[in-house]
Coordinates of C-alpha atoms and ligand atoms in Angstrom, one line a residue:
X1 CA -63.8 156.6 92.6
X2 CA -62.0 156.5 95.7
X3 CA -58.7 155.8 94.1
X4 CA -59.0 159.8 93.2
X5 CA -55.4 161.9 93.9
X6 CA -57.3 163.5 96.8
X7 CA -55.5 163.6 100.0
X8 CA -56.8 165.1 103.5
X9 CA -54.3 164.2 106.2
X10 CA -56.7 162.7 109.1
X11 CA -59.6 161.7 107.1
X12 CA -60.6 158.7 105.2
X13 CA -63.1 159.1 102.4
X14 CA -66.6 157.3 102.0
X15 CA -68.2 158.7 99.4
X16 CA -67.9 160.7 96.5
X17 CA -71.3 162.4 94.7
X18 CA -71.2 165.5 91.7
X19 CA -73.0 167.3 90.1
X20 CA -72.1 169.5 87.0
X21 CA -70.1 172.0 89.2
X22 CA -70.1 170.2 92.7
X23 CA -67.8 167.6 93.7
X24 CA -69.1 166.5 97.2
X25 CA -66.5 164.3 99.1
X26 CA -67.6 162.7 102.1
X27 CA -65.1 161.7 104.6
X28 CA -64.7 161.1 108.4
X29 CA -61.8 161.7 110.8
X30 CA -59.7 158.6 111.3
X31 CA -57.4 159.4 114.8
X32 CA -58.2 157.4 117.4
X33 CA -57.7 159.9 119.9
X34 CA -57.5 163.9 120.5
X35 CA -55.7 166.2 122.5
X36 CA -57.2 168.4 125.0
X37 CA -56.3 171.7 124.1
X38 CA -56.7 172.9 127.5
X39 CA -54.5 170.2 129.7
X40 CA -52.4 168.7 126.9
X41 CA -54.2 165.2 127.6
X42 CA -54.6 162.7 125.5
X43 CA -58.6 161.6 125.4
X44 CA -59.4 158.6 124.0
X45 CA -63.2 158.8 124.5
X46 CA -65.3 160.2 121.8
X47 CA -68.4 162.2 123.1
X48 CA -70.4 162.9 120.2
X49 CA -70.1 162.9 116.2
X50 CA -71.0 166.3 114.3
X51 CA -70.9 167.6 110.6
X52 CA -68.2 170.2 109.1
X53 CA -68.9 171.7 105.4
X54 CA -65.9 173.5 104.3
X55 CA -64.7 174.3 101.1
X56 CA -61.4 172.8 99.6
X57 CA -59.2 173.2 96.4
X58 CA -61.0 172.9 93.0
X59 CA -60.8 169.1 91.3
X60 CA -60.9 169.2 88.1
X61 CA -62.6 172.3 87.5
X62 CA -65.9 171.6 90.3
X63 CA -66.0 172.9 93.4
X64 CA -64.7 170.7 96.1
X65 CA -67.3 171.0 99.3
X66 CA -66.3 168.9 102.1
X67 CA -68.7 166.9 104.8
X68 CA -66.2 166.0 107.2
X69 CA -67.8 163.6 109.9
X70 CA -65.2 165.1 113.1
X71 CA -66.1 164.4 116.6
X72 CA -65.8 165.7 120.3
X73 CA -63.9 164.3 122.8
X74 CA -64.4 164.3 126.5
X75 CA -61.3 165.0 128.8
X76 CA -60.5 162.0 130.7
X77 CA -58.1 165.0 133.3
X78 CA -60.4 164.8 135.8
X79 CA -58.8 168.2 137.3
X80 CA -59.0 170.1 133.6
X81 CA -62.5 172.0 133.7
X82 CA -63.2 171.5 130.2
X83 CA -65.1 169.1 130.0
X84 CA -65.6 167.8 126.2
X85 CA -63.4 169.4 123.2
X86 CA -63.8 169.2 119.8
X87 CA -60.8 167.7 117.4
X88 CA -58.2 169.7 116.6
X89 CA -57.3 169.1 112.4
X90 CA -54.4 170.4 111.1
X91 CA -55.6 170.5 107.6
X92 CA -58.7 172.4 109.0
X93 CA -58.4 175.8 111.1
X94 CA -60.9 176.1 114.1
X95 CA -64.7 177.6 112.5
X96 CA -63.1 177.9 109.3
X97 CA -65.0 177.6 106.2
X98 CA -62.6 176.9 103.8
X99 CA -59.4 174.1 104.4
X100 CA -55.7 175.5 105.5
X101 CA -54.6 174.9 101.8
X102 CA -57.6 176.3 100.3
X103 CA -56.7 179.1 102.5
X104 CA -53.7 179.7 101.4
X105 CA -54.1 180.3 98.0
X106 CA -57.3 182.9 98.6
X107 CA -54.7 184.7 100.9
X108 CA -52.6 185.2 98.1
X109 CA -55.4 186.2 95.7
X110 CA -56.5 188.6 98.1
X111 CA -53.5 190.1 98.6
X112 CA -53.1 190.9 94.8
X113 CA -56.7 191.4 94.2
X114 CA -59.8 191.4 96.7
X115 CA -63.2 193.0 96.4
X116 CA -65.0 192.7 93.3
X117 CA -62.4 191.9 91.1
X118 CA -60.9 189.4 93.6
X119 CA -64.2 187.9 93.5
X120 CA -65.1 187.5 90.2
X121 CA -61.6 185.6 89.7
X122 CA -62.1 183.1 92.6
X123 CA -65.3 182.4 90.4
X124 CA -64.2 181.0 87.9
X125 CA -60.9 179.2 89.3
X126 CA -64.4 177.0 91.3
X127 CA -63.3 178.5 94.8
X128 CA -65.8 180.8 95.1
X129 CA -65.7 183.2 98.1
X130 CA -67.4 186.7 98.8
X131 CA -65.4 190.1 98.3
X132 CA -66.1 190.6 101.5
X133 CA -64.3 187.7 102.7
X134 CA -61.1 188.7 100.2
X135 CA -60.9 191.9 102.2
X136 CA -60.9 190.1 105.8
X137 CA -58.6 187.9 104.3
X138 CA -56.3 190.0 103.1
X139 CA -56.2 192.6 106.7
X140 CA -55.3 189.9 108.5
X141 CA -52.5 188.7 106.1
X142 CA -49.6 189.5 108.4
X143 CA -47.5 192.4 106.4
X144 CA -43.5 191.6 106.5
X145 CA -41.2 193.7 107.9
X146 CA -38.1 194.8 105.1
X147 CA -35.2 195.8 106.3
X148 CA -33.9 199.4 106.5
X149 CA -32.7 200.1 103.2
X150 CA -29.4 202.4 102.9
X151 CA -30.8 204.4 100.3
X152 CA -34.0 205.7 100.7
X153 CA -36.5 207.2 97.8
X154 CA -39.4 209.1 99.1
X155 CA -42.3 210.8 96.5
X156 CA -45.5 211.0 97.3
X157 CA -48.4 209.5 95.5
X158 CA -52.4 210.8 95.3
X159 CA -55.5 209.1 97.5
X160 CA -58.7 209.4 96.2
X161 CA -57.9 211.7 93.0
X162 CA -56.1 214.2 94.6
X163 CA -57.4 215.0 97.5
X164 CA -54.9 213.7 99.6
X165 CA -51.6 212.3 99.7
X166 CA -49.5 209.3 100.5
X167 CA -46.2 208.7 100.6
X168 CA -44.3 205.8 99.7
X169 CA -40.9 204.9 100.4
X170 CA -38.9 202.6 98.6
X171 CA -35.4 201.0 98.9
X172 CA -33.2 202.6 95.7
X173 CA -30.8 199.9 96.3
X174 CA -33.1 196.1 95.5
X175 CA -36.6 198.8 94.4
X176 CA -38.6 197.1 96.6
X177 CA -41.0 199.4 98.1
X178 CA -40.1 199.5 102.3
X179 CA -43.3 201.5 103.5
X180 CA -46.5 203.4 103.2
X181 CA -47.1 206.5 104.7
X182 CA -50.6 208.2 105.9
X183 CA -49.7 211.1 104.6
X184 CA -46.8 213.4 103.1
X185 CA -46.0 215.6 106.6
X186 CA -42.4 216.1 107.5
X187 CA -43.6 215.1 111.3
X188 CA -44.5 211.7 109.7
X189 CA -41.5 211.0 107.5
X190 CA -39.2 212.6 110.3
X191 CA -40.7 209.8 112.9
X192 CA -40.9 206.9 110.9
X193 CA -36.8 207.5 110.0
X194 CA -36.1 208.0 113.7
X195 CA -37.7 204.6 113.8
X196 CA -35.4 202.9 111.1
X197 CA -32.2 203.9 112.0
X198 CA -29.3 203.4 109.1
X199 CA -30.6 205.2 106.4
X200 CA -27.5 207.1 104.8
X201 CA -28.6 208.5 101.6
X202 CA -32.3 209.9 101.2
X203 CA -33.6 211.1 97.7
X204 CA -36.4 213.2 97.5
X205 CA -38.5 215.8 95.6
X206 CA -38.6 219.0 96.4
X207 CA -41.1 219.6 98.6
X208 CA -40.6 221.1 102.0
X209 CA -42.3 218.8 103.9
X210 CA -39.7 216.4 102.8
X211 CA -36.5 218.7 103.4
X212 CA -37.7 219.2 106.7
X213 CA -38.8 215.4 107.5
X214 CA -35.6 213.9 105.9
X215 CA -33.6 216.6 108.4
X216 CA -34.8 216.3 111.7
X217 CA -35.5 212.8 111.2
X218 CA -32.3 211.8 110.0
X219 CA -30.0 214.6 110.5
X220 CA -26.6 212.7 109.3
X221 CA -27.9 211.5 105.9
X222 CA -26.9 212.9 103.0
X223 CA -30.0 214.4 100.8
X224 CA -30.1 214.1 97.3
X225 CA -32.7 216.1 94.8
X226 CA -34.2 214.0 92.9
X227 CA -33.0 214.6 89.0
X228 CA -36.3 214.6 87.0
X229 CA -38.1 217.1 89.5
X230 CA -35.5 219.4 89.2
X231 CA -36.0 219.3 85.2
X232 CA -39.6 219.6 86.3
X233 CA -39.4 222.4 88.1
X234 CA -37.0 224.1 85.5
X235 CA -39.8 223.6 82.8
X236 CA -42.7 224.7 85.0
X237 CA -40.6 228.3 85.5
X238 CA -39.8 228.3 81.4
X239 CA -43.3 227.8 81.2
X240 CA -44.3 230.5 83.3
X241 CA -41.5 232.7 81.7
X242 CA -42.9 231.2 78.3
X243 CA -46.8 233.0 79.3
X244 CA -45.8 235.9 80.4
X245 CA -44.2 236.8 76.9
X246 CA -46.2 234.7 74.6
X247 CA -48.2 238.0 73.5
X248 CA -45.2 239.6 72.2
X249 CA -44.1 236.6 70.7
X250 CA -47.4 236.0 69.1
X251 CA -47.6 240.0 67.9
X252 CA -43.8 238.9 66.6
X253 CA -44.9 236.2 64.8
X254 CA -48.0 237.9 63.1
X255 CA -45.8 240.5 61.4
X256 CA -42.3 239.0 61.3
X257 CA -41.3 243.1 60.2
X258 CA -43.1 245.3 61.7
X259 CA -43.1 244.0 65.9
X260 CA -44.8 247.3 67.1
X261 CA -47.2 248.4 64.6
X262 CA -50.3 246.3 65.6
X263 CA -53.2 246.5 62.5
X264 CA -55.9 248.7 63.6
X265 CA -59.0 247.6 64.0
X266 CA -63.0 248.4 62.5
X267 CA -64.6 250.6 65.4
X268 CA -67.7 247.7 65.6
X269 CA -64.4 245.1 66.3
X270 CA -63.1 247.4 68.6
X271 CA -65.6 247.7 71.0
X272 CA -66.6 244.1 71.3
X273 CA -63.1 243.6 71.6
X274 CA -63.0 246.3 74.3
X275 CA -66.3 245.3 76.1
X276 CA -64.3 241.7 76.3
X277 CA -61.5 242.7 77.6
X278 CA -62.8 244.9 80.5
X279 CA -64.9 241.8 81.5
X280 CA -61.6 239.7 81.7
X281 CA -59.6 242.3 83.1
X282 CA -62.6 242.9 86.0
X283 CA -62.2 239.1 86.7
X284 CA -58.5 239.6 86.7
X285 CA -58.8 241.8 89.3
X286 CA -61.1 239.8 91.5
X287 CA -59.4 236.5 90.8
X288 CA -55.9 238.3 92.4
X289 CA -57.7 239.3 95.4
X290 CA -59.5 236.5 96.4
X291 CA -56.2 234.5 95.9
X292 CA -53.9 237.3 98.1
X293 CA -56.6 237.0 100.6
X294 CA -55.5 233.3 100.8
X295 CA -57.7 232.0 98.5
X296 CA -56.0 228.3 97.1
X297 CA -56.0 227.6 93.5
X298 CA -58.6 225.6 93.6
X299 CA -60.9 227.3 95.6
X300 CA -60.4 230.1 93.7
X301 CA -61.2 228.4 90.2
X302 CA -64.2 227.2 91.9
X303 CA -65.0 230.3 93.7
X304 CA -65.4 232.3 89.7
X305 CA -65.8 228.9 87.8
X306 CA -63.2 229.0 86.0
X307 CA -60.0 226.5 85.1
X308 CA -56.9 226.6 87.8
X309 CA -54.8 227.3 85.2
X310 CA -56.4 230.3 84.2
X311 CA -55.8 231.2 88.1
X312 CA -52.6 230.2 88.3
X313 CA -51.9 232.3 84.8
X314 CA -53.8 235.1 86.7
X315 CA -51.6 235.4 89.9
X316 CA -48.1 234.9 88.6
X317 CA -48.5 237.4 85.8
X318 CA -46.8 240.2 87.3
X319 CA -49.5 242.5 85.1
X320 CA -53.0 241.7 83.5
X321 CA -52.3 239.3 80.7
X322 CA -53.8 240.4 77.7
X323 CA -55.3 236.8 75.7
X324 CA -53.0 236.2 72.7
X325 CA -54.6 236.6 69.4
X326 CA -56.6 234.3 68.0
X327 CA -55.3 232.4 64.8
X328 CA -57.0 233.4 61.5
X329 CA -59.7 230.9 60.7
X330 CA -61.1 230.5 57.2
X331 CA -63.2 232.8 56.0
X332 CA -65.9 233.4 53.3
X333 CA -64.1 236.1 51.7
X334 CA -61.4 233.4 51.1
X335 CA -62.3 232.5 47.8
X336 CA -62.8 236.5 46.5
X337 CA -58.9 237.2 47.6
X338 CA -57.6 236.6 44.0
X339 CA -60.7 239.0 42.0
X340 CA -60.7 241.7 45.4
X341 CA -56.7 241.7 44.6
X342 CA -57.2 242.1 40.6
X343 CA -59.8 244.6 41.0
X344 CA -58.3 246.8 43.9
X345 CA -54.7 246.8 41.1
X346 CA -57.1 248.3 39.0
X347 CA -58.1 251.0 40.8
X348 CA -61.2 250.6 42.2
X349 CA -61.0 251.3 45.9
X350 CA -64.7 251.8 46.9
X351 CA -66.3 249.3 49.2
X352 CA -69.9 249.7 48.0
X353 CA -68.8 249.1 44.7
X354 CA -66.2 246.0 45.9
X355 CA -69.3 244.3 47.8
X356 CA -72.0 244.8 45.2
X357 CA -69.4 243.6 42.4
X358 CA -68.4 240.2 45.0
X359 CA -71.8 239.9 45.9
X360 CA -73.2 239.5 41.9
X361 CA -70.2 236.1 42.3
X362 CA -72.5 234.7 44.8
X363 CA -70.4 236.2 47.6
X364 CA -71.7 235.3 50.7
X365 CA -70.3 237.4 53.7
X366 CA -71.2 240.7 54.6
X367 CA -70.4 244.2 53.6
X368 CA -68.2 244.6 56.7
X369 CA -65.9 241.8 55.5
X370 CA -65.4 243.2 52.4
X371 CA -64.7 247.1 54.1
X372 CA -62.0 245.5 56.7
X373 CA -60.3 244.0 53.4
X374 CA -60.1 247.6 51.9
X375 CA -58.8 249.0 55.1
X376 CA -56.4 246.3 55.1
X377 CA -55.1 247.1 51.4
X378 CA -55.3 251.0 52.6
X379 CA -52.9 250.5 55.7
X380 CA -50.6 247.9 53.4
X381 CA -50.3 250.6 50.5
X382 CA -49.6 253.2 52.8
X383 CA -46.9 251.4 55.1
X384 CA -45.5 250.2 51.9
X385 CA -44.6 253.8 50.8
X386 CA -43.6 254.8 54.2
X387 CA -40.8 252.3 54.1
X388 CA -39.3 250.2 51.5
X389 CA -41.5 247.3 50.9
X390 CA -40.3 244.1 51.8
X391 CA -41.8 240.4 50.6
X392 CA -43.5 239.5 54.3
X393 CA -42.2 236.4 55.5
X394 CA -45.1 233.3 56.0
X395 CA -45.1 233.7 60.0
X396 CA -45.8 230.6 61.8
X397 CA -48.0 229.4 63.5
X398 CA -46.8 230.0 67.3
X399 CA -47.2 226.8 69.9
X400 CA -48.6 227.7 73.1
X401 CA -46.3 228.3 75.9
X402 CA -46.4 224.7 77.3
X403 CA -44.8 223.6 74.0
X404 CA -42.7 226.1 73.3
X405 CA -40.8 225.0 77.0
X406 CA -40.1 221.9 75.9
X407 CA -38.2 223.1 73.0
X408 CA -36.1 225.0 74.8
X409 CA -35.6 222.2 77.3
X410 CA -35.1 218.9 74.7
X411 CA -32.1 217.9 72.9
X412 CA -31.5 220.1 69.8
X413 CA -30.7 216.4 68.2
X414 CA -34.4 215.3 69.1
X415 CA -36.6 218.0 67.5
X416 CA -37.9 217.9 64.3
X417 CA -37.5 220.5 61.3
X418 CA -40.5 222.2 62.2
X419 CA -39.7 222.9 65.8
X420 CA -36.2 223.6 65.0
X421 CA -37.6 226.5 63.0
X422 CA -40.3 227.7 65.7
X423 CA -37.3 227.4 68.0
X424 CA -35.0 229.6 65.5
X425 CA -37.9 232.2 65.1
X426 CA -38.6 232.4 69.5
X427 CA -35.0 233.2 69.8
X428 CA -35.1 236.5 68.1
X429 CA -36.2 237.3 71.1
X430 CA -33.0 238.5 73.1
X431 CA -34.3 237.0 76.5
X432 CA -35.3 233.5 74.6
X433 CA -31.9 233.4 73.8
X434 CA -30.1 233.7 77.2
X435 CA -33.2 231.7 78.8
X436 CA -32.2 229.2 76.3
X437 CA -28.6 228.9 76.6
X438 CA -29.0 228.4 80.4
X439 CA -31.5 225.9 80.2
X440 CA -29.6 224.0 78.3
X441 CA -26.6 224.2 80.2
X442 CA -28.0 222.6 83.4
X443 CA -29.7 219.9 81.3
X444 CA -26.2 219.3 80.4
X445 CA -25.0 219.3 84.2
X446 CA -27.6 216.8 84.4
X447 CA -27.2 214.1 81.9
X448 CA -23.6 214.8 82.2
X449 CA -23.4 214.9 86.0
X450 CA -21.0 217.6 86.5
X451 CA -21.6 219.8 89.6
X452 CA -18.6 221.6 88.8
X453 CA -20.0 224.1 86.6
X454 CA -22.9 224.4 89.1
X455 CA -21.5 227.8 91.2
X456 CA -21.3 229.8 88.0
X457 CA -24.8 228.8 86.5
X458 CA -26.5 229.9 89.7
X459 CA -24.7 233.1 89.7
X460 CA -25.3 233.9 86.3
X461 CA -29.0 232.6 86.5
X462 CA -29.2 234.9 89.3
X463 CA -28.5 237.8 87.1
X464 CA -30.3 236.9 84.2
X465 CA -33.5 239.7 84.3
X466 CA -35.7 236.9 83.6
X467 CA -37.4 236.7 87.0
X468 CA -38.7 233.4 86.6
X469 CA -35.0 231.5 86.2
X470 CA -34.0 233.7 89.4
X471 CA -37.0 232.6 91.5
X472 CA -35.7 229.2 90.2
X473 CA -31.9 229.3 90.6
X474 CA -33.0 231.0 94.6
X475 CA -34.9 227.9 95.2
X476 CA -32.0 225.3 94.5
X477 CA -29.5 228.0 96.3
X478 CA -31.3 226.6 99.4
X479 CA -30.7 223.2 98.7
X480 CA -26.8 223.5 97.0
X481 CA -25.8 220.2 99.0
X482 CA -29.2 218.1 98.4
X483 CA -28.4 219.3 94.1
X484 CA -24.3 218.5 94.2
X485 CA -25.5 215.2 95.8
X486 CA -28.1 215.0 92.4
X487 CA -25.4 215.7 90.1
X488 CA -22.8 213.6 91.4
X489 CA -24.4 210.2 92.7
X490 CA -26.3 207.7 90.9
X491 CA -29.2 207.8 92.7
X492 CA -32.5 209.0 91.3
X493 CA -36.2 208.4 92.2
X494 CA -37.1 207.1 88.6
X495 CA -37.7 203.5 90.7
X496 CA -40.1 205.3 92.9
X497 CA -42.5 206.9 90.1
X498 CA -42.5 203.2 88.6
X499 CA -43.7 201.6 91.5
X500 CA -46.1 204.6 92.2
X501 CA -47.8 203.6 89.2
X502 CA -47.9 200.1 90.2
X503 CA -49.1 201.5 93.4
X504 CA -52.3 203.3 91.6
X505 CA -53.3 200.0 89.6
X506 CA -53.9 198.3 93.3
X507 CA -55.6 201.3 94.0
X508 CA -58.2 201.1 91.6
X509 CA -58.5 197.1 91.8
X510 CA -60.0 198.1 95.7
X511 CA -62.3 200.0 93.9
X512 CA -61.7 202.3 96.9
X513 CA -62.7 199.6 99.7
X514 CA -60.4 198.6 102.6
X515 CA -59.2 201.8 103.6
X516 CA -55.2 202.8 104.0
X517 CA -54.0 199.8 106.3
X518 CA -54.9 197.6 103.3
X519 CA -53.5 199.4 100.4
X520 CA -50.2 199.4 102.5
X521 CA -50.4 195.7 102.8
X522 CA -51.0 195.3 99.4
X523 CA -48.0 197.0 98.1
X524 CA -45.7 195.7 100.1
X525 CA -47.0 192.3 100.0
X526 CA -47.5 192.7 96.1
X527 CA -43.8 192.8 95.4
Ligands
ZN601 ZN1 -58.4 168.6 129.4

């Protein structure tokens, strides 16, 4: 037994016991003498013998718990006022529980991993400690300092769902992340690069706060927009463009030849329709006001329970949006089409006599199913003689806005037959068309780089009439330099958004514990 690989510098063993999980090793210390810590003196007088219990690495797969017979010294320095010490052990820390090596490796555990999580783990590698311990463990890890990178990325990342923000800075040059921030203010970001001198190139998004931090803070650094918010932001404004037509899209779509003339509607229909409308129109109004009193888009959803992007629709339409018509589900009368058709050729054109005729073929819908049909046929008949009749093309099935925006925005090459066809059919529209040919040229600038188209987009984005592209092309007026700088060096802050969601997997393995001094330690330590 004692010719076991187990070595603890200082100590010789005398006896080894174990149980299923426990390995107990008893050992005493072997140095003749100690050093006083206090006068430096050797002492070669022991004062007393006592008992330490600490836990060391795992042999074999048990637990390794330590008795350590150590001892106390008395100071022979006559002029030292300490009178007895206890051993100093290099392979033992003062009142720790565990030994340095054991030590070690929980530090680096905890670092990666502590609380729960951390805890469970140490488990069943048989060097159990408490998540509690973890946590100490890792705050008092000591955080290294990284240099001041050249190129800077800054984006911001969410605490606690939301609520608040972080930011994290990261070198673009070697991706290793450089720093935590508390919080996203330009006051913060401004100090902590009057702090790290050398920074030449900072890419950001386009938030404010991060204009303004990046400039006082490092006034001689050249800012760059970071690439993929900029396509971001030129989809959110498509979008919003996207919404505030989608009805006369939709009304397009559901009669390909006849864009004005909507189908009239039962009076029953009408009313419930009406009654609707009023309701939502009413909230409309409310919503708007509660928002231009300074109302936030959240507190406003909250405020009339309903979603923030039903808000957000709500205060950027420049007029009440009217809700797009809802898609034709099936229907009972489905099945009757064919013998409502054959019978309505044949002349007879009376409901009562339609209904009573369906309802003897088990039809099982109502009367007023079968009188919207007629009125249907009625309307058809007489728009057909009005103008020439035309075979009415199968209209499709508009995408909501959202979707619509990202065929305007993605490769022609990358879409599919389908949504080459929805994208054909939008751009009968004479203001999908422009919106589309612009968008696609500053994608192009983008992938290709080339800022030297960029003076003429703007101008011509500027001009467009479609107010959303102009509140857009104002917007990166103010920021020309920090946008050539996007289109003609390689930076971007794809690194960043990697290592934020690196960032949000330490998060949750906290499970929220440890607060914002150990999340920073974490991530920097992690990499
Ligand atoms: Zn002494």
């Amino acid at each position: 037994m004692h010719t076991l690989p187990f070595l603890l510098s200082g100590f010789e063993i005398q006896q080894i016991s174990s149980d299923e999980t426990i390995l107990k090793i008893t050992a005493f210390a072997t140095s003749p003498t100690a050093v006083c810590p206090s006068c430096q003196q050797i002492s070669y007088r022991v004062h007393s013998y006592y008992t330490r219990s600490p836990q060391d690495l795992p042999i074999s797969g048990c637990i390794a718990q330590l008795a350590l017979q150590v001892r106390r010294f008395r100071c022979q320095n006559q002029q030292c006022q300490r009178q007895t010490f206890a051993e100093r052990l290099s392979a033992l820390p003062v009142s720790a529980r565990q030994t340095a090596r054991l030590g070690t490796i929980l530090d680096a555990i905890a670092v990666v991993l502590s609380g729960q999580a951390g805890s469970r783990l140490t488990d069943q590698l048989a060097m159990p400690v408490s998540a509690d311990t973890l946590l100490r463990r890792a705050k008092k890890a000591a955080t290294p300092s990284r240099p001041t990178p050249r190129v800077l990325g800054v984006d911001d990342f969410a605490f606690r769902r939301g609520r608040t923000y972080g930011t994290l800075l990261l070198d673009l040059e070697s991706h290793q992340p450089v720093d935590l921030l508390e919080d996203r203010r330009a006051e913060t970001l401004a100090e902590w690069l009057r702090h790290h001198p050398g920074v030449e190139i900072i890419s950001r998004d386009r938030s404010t706060e991060y204009l303004r931090g990046a400039t006082e803070g490092a006034p001689q650094a050249q800012q760059i927009i970071d690439r993929w918010h900029v396509l971001k932001n030129l989809r959110e404004a498509v979008e919003r463009f996207l919404n505030r037509i989608h009805s006369q899209l939709k009304a397009l779509a559901d009669n390909p030849e006849k864009p004005v003339l909507r189908q009239k509607r039962t009076s029953t229909e009408k009313m419930l329709a009406d009654g609707s409308r009023l309701r939502r129109h009413a909230l409309y109004e409310q919503v708007v006001e509660h928002y231009k009193q300074g109302g936030s888009i959240l507190g406003t959803a909250k405020q009339f329970k309903i979603s923030r992007q039903t808000v957000r629709k709500f205060v950027q339409a420049p007029t009440f949006p009217e809700r797009a018509r809802a898609t034709r589900t099936t229907s009972a009368l489905d099945p009757y089409r064919t013998y409502l058709q054959q019978r309505w050729q044949q002349g007879c054109h009376t409901v009562s006599q339609l209904w009573q005729e369906a309802q003897t073929r088990e039809f099982s819908g109502s009367r007023m199913m079968i009188y919207r049909w007629v009125q249907l046929q009625e309307e058809a008949a007489s728009a057909a003689t009005s103008q020439s009749s035309t075979q009415a093309k199968p209209s499709p099935n508009l995408p909501a806005p959202r979707h619509l925006a990202w065929l305007l925005i993605r490769d022609l090459e990358r879409l599919d037959e389908e949504e080459r066809q929805t994208l054909t059919f939008i751009r009968h529209d004479p203001s999908i068309t422009l919106a589309y040919e612009l968008v696609q040229q500053f994608v192009t600038m983008m992938k290709e780089r080339s800022a030297q188209q960029l003076d003429t987009w703007l101008l011509t984005c500027l001009t467009s009439g479609i107010s959303e592209l102009e509140n857009f092309a104002q917007g990166l007026q103010k920021e020309t330099s920090a946008l050539q700088a996007a289109l003609t060096l390689p930076y971007s802050n794809g690194p960043v958004e990697g290592k934020i969601n690196k960032l949000k997997y330490i998060k949750r393995s906290m499970y929220g514990r440890g607060g914002f001094s150990l999340l920073r330690q974490r991530v920097l330590k992690a990499t």
